[in-house]
Coordinates of C-alpha atoms and ligand atoms in Angstrom, one line a residue:
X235 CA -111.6 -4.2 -43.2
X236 CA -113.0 -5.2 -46.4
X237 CA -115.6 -7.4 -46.9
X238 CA -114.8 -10.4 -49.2
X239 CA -116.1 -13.2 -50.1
X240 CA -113.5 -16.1 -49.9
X241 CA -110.5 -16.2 -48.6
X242 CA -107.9 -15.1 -51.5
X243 CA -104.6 -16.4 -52.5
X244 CA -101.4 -14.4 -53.7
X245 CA -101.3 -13.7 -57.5
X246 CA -98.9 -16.1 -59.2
X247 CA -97.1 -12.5 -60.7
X248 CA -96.5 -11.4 -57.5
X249 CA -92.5 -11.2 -57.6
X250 CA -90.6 -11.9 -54.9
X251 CA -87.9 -10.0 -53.8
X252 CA -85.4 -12.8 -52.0
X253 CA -86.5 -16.4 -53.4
X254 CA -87.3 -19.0 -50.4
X255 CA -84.2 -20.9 -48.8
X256 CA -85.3 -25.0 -48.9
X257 CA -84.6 -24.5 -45.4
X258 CA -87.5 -22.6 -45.0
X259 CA -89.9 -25.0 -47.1
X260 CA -90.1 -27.3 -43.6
X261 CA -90.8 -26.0 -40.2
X262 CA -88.2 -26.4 -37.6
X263 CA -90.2 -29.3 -36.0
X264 CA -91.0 -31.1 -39.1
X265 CA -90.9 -35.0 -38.9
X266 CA -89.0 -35.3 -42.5
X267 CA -85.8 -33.7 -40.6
X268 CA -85.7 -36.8 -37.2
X269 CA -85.5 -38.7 -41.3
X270 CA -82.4 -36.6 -41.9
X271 CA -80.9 -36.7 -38.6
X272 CA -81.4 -40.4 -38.1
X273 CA -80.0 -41.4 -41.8
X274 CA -77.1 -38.8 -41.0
X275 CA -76.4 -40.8 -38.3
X276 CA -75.9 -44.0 -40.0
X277 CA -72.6 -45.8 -41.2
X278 CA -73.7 -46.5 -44.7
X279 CA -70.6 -48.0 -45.6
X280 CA -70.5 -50.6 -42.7
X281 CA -73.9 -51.6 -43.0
X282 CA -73.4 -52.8 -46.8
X283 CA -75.1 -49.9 -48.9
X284 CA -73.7 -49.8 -52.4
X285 CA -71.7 -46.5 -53.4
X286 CA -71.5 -45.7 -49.9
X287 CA -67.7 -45.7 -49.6
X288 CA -66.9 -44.5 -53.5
X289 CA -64.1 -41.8 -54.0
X290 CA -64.4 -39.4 -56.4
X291 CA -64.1 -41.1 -59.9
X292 CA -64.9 -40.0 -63.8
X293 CA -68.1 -40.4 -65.3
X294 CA -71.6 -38.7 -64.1
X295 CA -71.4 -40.0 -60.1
X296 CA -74.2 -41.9 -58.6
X297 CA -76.6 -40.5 -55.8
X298 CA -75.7 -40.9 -52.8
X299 CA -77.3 -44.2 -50.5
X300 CA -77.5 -41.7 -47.9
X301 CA -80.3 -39.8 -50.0
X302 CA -82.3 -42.8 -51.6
X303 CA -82.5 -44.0 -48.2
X304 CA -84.0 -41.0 -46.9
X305 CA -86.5 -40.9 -49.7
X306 CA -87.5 -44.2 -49.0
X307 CA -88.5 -44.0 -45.0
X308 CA -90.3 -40.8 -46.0
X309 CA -91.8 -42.9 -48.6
X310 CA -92.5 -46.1 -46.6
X311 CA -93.6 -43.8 -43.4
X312 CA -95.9 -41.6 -45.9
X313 CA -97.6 -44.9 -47.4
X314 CA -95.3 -43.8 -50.8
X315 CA -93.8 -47.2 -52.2
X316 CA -93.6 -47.5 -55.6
X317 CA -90.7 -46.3 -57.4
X318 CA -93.1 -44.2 -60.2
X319 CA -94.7 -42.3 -57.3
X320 CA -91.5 -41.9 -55.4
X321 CA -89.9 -40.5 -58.2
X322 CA -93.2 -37.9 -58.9
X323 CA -93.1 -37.0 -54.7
X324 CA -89.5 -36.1 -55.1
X325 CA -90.5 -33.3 -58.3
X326 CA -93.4 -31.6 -56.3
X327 CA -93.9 -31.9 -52.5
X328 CA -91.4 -29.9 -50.4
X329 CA -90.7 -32.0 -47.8
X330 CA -88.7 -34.7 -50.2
X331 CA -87.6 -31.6 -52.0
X332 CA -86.2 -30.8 -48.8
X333 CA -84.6 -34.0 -47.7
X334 CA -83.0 -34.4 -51.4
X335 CA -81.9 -31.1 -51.1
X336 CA -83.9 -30.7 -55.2
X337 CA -82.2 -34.1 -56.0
X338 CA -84.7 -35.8 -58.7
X339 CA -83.6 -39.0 -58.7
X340 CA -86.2 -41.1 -61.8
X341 CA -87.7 -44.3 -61.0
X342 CA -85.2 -46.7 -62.2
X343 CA -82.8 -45.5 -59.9
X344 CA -85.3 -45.6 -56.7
X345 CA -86.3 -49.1 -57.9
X346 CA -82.7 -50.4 -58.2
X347 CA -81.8 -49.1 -54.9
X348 CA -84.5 -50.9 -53.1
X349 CA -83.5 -54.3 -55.5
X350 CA -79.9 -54.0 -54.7
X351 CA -79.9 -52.9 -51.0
X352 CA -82.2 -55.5 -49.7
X353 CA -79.4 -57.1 -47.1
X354 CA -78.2 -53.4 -46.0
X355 CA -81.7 -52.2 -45.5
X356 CA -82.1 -55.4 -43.2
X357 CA -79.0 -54.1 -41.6
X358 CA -80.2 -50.2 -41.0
X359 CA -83.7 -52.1 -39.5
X360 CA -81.4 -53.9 -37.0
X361 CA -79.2 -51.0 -36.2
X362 CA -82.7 -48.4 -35.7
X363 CA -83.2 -51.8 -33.1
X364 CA -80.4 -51.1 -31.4
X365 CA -80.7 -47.1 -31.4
X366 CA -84.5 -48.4 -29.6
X367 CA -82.3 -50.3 -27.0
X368 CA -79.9 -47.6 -26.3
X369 CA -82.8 -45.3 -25.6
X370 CA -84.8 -47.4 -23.2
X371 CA -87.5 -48.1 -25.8
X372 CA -87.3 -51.7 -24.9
X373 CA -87.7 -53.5 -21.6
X374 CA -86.1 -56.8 -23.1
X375 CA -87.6 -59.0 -21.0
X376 CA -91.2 -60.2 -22.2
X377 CA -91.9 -60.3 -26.2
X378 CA -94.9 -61.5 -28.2
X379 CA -94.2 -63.7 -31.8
X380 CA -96.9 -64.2 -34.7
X381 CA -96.7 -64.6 -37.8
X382 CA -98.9 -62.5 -40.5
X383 CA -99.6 -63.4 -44.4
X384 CA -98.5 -60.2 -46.9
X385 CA -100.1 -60.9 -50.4
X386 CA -96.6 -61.5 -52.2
X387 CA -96.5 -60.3 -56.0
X388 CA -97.8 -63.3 -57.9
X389 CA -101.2 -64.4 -57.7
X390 CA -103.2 -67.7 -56.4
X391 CA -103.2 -69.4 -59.9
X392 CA -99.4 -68.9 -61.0
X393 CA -99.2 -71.3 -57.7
X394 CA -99.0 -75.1 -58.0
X395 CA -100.0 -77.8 -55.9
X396 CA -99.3 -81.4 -56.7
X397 CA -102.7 -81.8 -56.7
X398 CA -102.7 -78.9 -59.0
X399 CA -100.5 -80.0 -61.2
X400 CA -102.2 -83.5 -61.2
X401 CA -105.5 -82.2 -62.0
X402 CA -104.0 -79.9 -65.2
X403 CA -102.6 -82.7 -66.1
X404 CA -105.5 -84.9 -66.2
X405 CA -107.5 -81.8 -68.2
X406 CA -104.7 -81.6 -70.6
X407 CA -104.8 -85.6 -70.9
X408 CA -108.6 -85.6 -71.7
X409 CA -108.2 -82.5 -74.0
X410 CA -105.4 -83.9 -75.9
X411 CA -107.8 -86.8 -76.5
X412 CA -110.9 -84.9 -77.1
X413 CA -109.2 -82.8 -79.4
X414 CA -107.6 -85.8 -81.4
X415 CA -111.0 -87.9 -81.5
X416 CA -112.5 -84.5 -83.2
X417 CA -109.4 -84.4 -86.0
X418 CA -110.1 -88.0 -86.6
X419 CA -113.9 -87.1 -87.3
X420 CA -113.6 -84.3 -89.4
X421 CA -110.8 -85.8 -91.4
X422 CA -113.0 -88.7 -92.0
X423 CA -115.9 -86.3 -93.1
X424 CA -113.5 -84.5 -95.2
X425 CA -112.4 -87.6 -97.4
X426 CA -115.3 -88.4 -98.3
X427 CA -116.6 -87.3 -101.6
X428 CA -118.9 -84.7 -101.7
X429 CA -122.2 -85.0 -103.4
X430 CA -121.4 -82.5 -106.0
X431 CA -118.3 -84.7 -106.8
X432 CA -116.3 -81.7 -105.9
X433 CA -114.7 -83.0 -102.9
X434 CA -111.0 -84.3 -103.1
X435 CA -110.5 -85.0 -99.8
X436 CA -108.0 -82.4 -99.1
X437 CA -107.7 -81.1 -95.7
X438 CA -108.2 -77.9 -94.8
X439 CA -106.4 -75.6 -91.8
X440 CA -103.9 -78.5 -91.0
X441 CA -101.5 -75.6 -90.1
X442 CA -103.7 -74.6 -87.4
X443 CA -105.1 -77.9 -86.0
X444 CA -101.1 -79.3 -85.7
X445 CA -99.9 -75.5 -84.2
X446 CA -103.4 -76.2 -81.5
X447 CA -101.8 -79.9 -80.9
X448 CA -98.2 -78.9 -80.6
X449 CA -99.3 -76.0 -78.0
X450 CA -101.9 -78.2 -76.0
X451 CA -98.5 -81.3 -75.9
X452 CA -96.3 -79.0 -74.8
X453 CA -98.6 -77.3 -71.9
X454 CA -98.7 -81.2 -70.7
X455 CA -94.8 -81.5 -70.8
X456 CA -94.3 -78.4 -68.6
X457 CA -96.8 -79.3 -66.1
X458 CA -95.7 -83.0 -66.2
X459 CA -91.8 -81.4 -65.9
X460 CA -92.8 -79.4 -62.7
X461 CA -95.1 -82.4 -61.0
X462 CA -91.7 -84.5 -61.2
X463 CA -89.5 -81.2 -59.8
X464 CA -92.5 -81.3 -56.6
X465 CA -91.6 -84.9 -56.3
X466 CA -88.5 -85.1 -56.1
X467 CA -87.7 -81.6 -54.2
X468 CA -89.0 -80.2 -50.9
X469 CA -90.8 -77.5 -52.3
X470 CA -94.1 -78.6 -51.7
X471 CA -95.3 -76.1 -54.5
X472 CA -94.0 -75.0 -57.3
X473 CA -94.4 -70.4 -58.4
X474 CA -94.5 -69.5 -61.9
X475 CA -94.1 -65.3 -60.9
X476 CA -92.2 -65.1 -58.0
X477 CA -90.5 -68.5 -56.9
X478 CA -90.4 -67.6 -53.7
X479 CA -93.6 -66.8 -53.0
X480 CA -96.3 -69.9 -51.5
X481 CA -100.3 -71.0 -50.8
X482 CA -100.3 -69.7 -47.2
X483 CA -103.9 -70.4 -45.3
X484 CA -104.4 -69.1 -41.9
X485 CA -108.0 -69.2 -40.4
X486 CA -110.2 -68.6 -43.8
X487 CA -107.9 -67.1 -45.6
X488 CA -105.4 -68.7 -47.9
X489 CA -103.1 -66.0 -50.2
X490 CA -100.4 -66.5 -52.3
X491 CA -97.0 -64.8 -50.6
X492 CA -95.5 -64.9 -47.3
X493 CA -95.4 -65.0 -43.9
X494 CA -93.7 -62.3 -41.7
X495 CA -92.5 -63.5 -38.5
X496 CA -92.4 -60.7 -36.0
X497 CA -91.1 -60.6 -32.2
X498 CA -92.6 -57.4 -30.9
X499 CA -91.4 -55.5 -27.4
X500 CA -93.7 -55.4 -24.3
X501 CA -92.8 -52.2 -23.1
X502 CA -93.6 -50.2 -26.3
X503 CA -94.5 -52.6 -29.0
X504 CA -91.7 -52.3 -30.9
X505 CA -90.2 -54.9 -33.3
X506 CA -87.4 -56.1 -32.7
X507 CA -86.9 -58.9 -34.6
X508 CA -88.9 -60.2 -37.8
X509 CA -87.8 -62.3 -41.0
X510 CA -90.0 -62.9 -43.9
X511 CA -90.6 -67.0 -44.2
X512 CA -92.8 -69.3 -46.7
X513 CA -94.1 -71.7 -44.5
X514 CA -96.6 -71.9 -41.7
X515 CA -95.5 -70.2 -37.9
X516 CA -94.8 -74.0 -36.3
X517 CA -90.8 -74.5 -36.4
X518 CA -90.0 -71.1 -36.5
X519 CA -90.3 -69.9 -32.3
X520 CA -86.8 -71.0 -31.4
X521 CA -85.5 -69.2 -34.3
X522 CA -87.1 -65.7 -33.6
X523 CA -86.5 -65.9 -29.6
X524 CA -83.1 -66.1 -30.4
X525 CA -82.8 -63.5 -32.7
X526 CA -84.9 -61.9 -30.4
X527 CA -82.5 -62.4 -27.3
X528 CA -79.2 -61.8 -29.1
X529 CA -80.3 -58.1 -30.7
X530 CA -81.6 -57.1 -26.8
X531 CA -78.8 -58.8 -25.4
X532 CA -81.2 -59.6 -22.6
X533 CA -79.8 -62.8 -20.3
X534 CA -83.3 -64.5 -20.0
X535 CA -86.7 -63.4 -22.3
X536 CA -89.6 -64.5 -21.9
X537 CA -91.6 -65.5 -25.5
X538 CA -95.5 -65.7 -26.1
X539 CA -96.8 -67.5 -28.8
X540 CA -100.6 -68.9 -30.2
X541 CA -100.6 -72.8 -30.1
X542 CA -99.5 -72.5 -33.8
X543 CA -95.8 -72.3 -32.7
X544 CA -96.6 -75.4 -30.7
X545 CA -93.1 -77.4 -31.2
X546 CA -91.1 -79.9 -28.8
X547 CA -88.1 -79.2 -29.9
X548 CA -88.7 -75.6 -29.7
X549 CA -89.6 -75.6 -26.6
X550 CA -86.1 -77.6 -25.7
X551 CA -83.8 -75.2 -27.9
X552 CA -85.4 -72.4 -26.0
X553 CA -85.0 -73.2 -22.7
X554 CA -81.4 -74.5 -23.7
X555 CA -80.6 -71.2 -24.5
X556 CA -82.5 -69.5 -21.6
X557 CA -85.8 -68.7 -22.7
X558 CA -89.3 -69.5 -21.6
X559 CA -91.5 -70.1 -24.2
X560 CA -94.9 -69.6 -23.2
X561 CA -97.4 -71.3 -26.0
X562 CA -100.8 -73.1 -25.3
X563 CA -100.1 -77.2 -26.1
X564 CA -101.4 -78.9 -28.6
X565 CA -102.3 -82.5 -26.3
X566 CA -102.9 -84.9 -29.7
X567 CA -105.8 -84.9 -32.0
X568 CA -108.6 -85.5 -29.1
X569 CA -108.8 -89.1 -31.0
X570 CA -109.0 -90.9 -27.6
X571 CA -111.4 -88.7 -25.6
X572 CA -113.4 -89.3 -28.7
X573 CA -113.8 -92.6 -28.3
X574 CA -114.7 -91.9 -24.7
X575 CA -111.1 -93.0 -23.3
X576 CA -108.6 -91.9 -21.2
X577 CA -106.4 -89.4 -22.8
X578 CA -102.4 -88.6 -22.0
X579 CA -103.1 -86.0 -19.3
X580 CA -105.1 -88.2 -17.5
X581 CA -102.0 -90.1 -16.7
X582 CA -99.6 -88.6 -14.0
X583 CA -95.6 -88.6 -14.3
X584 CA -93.8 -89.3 -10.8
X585 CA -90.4 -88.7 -11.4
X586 CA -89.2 -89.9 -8.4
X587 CA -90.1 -93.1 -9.3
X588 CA -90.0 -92.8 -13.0
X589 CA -93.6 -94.5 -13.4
X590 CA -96.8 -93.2 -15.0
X591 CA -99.9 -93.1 -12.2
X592 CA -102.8 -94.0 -14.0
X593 CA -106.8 -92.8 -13.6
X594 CA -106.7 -96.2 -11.4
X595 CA -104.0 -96.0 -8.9
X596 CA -101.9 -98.2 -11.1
X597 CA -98.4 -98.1 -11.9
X598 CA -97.0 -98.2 -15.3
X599 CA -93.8 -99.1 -15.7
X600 CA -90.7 -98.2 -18.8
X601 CA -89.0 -100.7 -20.8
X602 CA -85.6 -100.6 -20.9
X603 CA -84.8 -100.0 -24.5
X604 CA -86.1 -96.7 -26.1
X605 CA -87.5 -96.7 -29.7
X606 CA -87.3 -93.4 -32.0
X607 CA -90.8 -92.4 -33.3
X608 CA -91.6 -91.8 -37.2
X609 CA -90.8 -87.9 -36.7
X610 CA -87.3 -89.4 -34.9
X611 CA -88.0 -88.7 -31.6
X612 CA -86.6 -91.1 -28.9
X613 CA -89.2 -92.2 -27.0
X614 CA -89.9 -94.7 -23.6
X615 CA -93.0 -96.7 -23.8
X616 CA -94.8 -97.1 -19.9
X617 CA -96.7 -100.1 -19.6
X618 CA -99.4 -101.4 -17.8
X619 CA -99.5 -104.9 -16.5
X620 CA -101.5 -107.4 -18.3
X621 CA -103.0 -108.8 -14.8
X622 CA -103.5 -105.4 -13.5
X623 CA -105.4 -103.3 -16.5
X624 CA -107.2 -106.8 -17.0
X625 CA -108.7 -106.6 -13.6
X626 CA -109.7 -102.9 -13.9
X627 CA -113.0 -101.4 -13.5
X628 CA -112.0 -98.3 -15.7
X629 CA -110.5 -100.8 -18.7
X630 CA -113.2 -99.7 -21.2
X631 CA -112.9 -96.7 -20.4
X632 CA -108.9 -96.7 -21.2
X633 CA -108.0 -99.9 -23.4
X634 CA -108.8 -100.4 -26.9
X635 CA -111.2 -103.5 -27.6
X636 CA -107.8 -105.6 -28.8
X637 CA -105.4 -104.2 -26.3
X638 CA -104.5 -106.3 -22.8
X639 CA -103.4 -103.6 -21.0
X640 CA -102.1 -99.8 -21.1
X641 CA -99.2 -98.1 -22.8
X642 CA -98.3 -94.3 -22.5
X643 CA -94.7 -92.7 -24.4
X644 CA -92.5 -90.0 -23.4
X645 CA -90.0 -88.1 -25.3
X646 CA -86.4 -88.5 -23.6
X647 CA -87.1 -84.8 -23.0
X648 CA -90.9 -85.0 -21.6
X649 CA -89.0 -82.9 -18.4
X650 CA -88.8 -79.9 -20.8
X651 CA -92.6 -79.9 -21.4
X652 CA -93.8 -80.8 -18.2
X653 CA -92.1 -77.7 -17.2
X654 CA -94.2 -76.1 -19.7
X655 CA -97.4 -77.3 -18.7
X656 CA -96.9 -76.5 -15.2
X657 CA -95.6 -72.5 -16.5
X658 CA -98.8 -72.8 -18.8
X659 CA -101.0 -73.7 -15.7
X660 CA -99.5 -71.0 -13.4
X661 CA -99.1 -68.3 -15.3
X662 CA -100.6 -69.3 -19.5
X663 CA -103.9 -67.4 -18.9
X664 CA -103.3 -63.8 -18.0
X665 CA -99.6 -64.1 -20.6
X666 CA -102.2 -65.1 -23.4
X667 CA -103.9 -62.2 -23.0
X668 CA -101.2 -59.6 -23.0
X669 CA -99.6 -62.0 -25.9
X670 CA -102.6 -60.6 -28.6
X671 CA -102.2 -57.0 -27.3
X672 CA -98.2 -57.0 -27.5
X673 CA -98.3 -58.8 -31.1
X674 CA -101.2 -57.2 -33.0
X675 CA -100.5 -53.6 -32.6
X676 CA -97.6 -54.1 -35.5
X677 CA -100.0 -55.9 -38.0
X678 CA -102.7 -54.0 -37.4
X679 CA -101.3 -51.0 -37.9
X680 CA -99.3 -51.6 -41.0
X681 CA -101.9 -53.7 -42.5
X682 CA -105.3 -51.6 -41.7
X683 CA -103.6 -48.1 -40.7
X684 CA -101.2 -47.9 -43.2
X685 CA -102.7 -50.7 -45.8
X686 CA -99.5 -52.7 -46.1
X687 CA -101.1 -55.5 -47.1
X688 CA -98.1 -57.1 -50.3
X689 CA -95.4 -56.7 -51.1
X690 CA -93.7 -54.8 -54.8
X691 CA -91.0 -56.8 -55.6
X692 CA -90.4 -60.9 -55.8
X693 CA -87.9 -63.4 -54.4
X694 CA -87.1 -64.2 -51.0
X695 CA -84.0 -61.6 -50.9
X696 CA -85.9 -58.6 -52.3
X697 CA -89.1 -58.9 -50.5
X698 CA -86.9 -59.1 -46.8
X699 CA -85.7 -55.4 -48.3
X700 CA -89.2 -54.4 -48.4
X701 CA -90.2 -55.8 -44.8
X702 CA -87.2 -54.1 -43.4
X703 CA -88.1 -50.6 -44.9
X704 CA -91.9 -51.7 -43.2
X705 CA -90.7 -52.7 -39.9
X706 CA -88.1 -49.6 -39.7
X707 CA -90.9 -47.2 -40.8
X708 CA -93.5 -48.5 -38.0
X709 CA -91.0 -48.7 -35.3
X710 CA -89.4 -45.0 -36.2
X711 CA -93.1 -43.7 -36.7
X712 CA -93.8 -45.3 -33.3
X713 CA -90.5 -44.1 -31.8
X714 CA -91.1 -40.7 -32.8
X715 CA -94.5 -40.4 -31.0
X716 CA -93.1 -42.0 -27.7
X717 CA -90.0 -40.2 -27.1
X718 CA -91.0 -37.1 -29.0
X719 CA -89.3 -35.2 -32.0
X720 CA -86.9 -33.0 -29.6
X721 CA -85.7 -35.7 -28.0
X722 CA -84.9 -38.2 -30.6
X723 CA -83.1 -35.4 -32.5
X724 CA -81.3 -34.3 -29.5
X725 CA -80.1 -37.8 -29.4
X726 CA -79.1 -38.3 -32.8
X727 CA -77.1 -34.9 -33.1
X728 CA -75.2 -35.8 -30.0
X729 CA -74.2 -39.5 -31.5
X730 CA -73.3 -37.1 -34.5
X731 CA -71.1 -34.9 -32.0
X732 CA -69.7 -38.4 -30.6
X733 CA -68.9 -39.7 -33.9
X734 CA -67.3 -36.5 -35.3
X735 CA -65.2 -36.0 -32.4
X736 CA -64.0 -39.8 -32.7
X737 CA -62.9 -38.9 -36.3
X738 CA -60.8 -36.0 -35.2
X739 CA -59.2 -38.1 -32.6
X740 CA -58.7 -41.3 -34.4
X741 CA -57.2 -38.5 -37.3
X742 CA -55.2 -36.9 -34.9
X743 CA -53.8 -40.3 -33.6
X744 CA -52.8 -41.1 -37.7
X745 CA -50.8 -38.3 -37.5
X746 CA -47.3 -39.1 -36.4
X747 CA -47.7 -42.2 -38.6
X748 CA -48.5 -40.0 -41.9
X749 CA -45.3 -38.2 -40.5
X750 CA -43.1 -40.8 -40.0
X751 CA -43.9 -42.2 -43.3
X752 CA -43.6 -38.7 -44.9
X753 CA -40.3 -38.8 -43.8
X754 CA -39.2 -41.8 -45.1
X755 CA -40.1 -41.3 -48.4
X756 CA -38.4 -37.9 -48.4
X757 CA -35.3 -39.7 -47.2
X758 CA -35.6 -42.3 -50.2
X759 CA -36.4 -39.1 -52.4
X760 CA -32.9 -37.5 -51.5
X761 CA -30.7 -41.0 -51.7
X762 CA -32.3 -41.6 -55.2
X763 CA -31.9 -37.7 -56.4
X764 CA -28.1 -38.0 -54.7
X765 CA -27.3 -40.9 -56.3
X766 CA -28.6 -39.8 -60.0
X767 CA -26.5 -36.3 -59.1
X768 CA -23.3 -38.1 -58.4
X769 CA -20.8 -38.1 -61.5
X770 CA -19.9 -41.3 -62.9
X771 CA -16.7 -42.8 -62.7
Ligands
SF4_281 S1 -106.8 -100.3 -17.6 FE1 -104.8 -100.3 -16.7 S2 -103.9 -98.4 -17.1 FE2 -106.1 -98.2 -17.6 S3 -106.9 -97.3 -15.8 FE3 -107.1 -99.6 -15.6 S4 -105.2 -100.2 -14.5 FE4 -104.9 -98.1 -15.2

């Protein structure tokens, strides 16, 4: 053998004889094809993607969804998302070459697609849900919801508070003035006559100063125009970039963007439900459960969530609809163990006799008619009795300086939580634990592992496109590693079997009724051909 001193690569003159098939630029186990088989699979048409039912038609056709959608999970899954780079991937690496079959589709396009599909891509991530469920991914019975903040594509300062808004507005007030006090000065400096008796008093750059004045007014107006838009609306803030997008804090961090909601498996850690919100994670528990429950059809699901979904009402629409919630209660503000008194859970509920049992022994009683609160909750105040809490040994430890004796409310449906505290008691501690575990595998690994950390494109509609592509990717990445390439394409070519085999009997089935129509527009051919043939009289 001879000796050498690197490794050495073919000569770029070396002919070949028989140029390479594409087949041959990926190996037969090669991730980019479970892409292919999976996207093959798919009913673009019935999941809303544009084109994806066009007939043949004049002008240059458009690519085909089936193809844009494939380069953009290889994308997503292959940390690939802008359009630019998408478009430069497609030209030079052989796997997209591959999976394009040498398509080259340019940026535009890719962008567009994303833009205009953003519903249908939610659609394929709910349907690659439901291909989890058919193959036993999920156990459907225990799921995890958090919320995490994605940098949206605006930044901090294109975000306005009213506070904000007030505080521009007072700079702009004092700069208007500043600004005018300063014209009036040098105006005054510049009518007098100069000592060289030159001076006529003429002002100089008044063009300038009024275009300075004019700019600075107007910069008020807007910011005076969008103050009265946040009072008067429910925005709470108002986005110059993306409208859509909001101040978000969580812990230490505040960002301008959103907040994914995502209900994540126990069994694998899958997702299997998510939406992308602009608010905080409190009212939004009942909403994912259910879309959690209705996509795993499961008949009761258990849901864990961090005390920031804390929510009455949640708690009651979930276990209306069968599901216990399982999310560490927020018990007031700690105001009255503050003041060194006795706090709500210090006071017992017997429902037997519909009475609060006090740290005393006492009884306290309801009053008949129930009031609604300022958030509109109906509510029954429990009383003390004057004669009993002004007898007590405990009263300073329970009764404010003015009050003569004790009163504790309930929420008409106090049963529901009671339930809840006595589930959080039982079983809360070893749940919040798994709860982290289930939950943060998602975020973590699309935010550190694959450094998803914002979101490309603006607007509520657009950016839910994006987070479906995200969630698809980590749960087919996820998928793929579980159950194995083999498998998953074994699966997906015999749903492909299935489907074809439908077709050919559902077009089999058509057949007597393309016949029996055949024949009656053959027998209306030969009337009319008859009737122009006969002579006339
Ligand atoms: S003050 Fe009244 S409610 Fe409070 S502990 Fe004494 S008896 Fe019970």
């Amino acid at each position: 053998m001879m000796n050498r001193t690197f490794k050495s690569g073919e000569s770029r003159e070396q002919p070949s004889l028989l140029p390479p098939r594409i087949e041959d630029y990926v190996g037969s186990d090669n991730s980019v094809r479970a892409i292919d088989s999976f996207v093959c699979a798919l009913d673009l048409a019935k999941l809303g993607f544009l084109h994806a039912n066009r007939r043949t038609g004049v002008g240059q056709p458009p690519y085909d969804p089936s193809d844009l959608l494939k380069l953009y999970l290889y994308g997503y899954i292959n940390q690939i998302r802008s359009s630019r780079r998408l478009e430069r991937e497609a030209c030079r690496n052989l796997e997209l070459i591959w999976l394009l079959k040498n398509l080259k589709p340019g940026y535009r396009t890719i962008a567009n697609f994303r833009k205009e599909n953003w519903a249908a891509l939610k659609a394929a991530n709910r349907s690659f849900v439901l291909l989890l469920r058919e193959l036993g991914m999920v156990g459907g019975t225990l799921v995890a919801v958090d919320g995490a903040l994605f940098h949206g594509n605006a930044s901090k300062d294109s975000i306005y508070t009213r506070r904000k808004l007030a505080k521009q507005i007072a700079n702009l007030d004092q700069e208007i003035e500043a600004y005018g006090k300063s014209l009036d000065a040098n105006d005054a400096e510049e009518a007098k006559p100069r000592a060289d008796g030159s001076g006529d008093g003429n002002k100089s750059g008044d063009g300038d100063v009024g275009d300075k004045m004019k700019e600075l007014m107007a910069r008020r107006e807007r910011a005076r125009a969008d103050l009265k838009d946040l009072e008067t609306g429910d925005k709470g803030q108002v986005s110059k970039t993306d409208s859509d997008a909001r101040l978000l804090s969580k812990g230490d961090q505040t960002i301008a963007g959103y907040n994914v909601q995502s209900v994540v498996d126990d069994k694998h850690k899958l997702i299997v439900a998510s939406e992308v919100v602009n608010r905080s994670d409190v009212g939004h528990l009942h909403e994912m459960a259910k879309a959690a429950k209705e996509i795993l059809e499961a008949e009761t699901l258990q849901i864990l969530a961090d005390g920031g979904y804390y929510n009455s009402e949640d708690l009651k629409a979930c276990e209306d609809d069968g599901i216990k919630a399982y999310v560490p209660a927020h018990e007031g503000n700690g105001k009255l163990e503050k003041q060194g008194r006795f706090a709500r859970k210090d006071f017992s509920y017997d429902a037997a006799t519909d009475t609060y049992r006090c740290p005393a022994g006492q009884r306290l009683h309801p009053t008949k008619t129930p009031w609604t609160n300022g958030s509109g909750r109906i509510e029954v105040r429990y009383l003390g009795s004057k004669a009993t809490c002004g007898d007590c040994p405990l009263k300073v430890s329970c009764l404010s300086p003015e009050a003569k004796y004790r009163s504790i409310f309930r929420w008409e449906h106090e049963d529901v939580l009671d339930r809840h505290r006595q589930r959080m008691a039982s079983e809360g501690a070893e749940l919040m634990r798994r709860r982290s575990a289930i939950v943060e595998h998602p975020f973590g690994t699309l935010k550190c592992r694959a450094g998803y950390q914002h979101f490309l494109v603006r607007g509520f509609d657009k950016v839910r496109g994006e987070w479906s592509l995200m969630a698809l990717c980590y749960n087919f990445t996820r998928l793929l590693n579980i159950l194995g390439f083999d498998r998953f394409v074994a699966h997906m070519a015999e749903k492909a079997s299935v489907a074809r085999k439908s077709g050919v009997a559902s077009a089999l089935r058509a057949i007597p009724l393309v016949l029996r129509t055949l024949q009656a527009r053959i027998a209306l051919w030969l009337a009319v051909v008859m009737l122009r043939a006969t002579p006339a009289s």
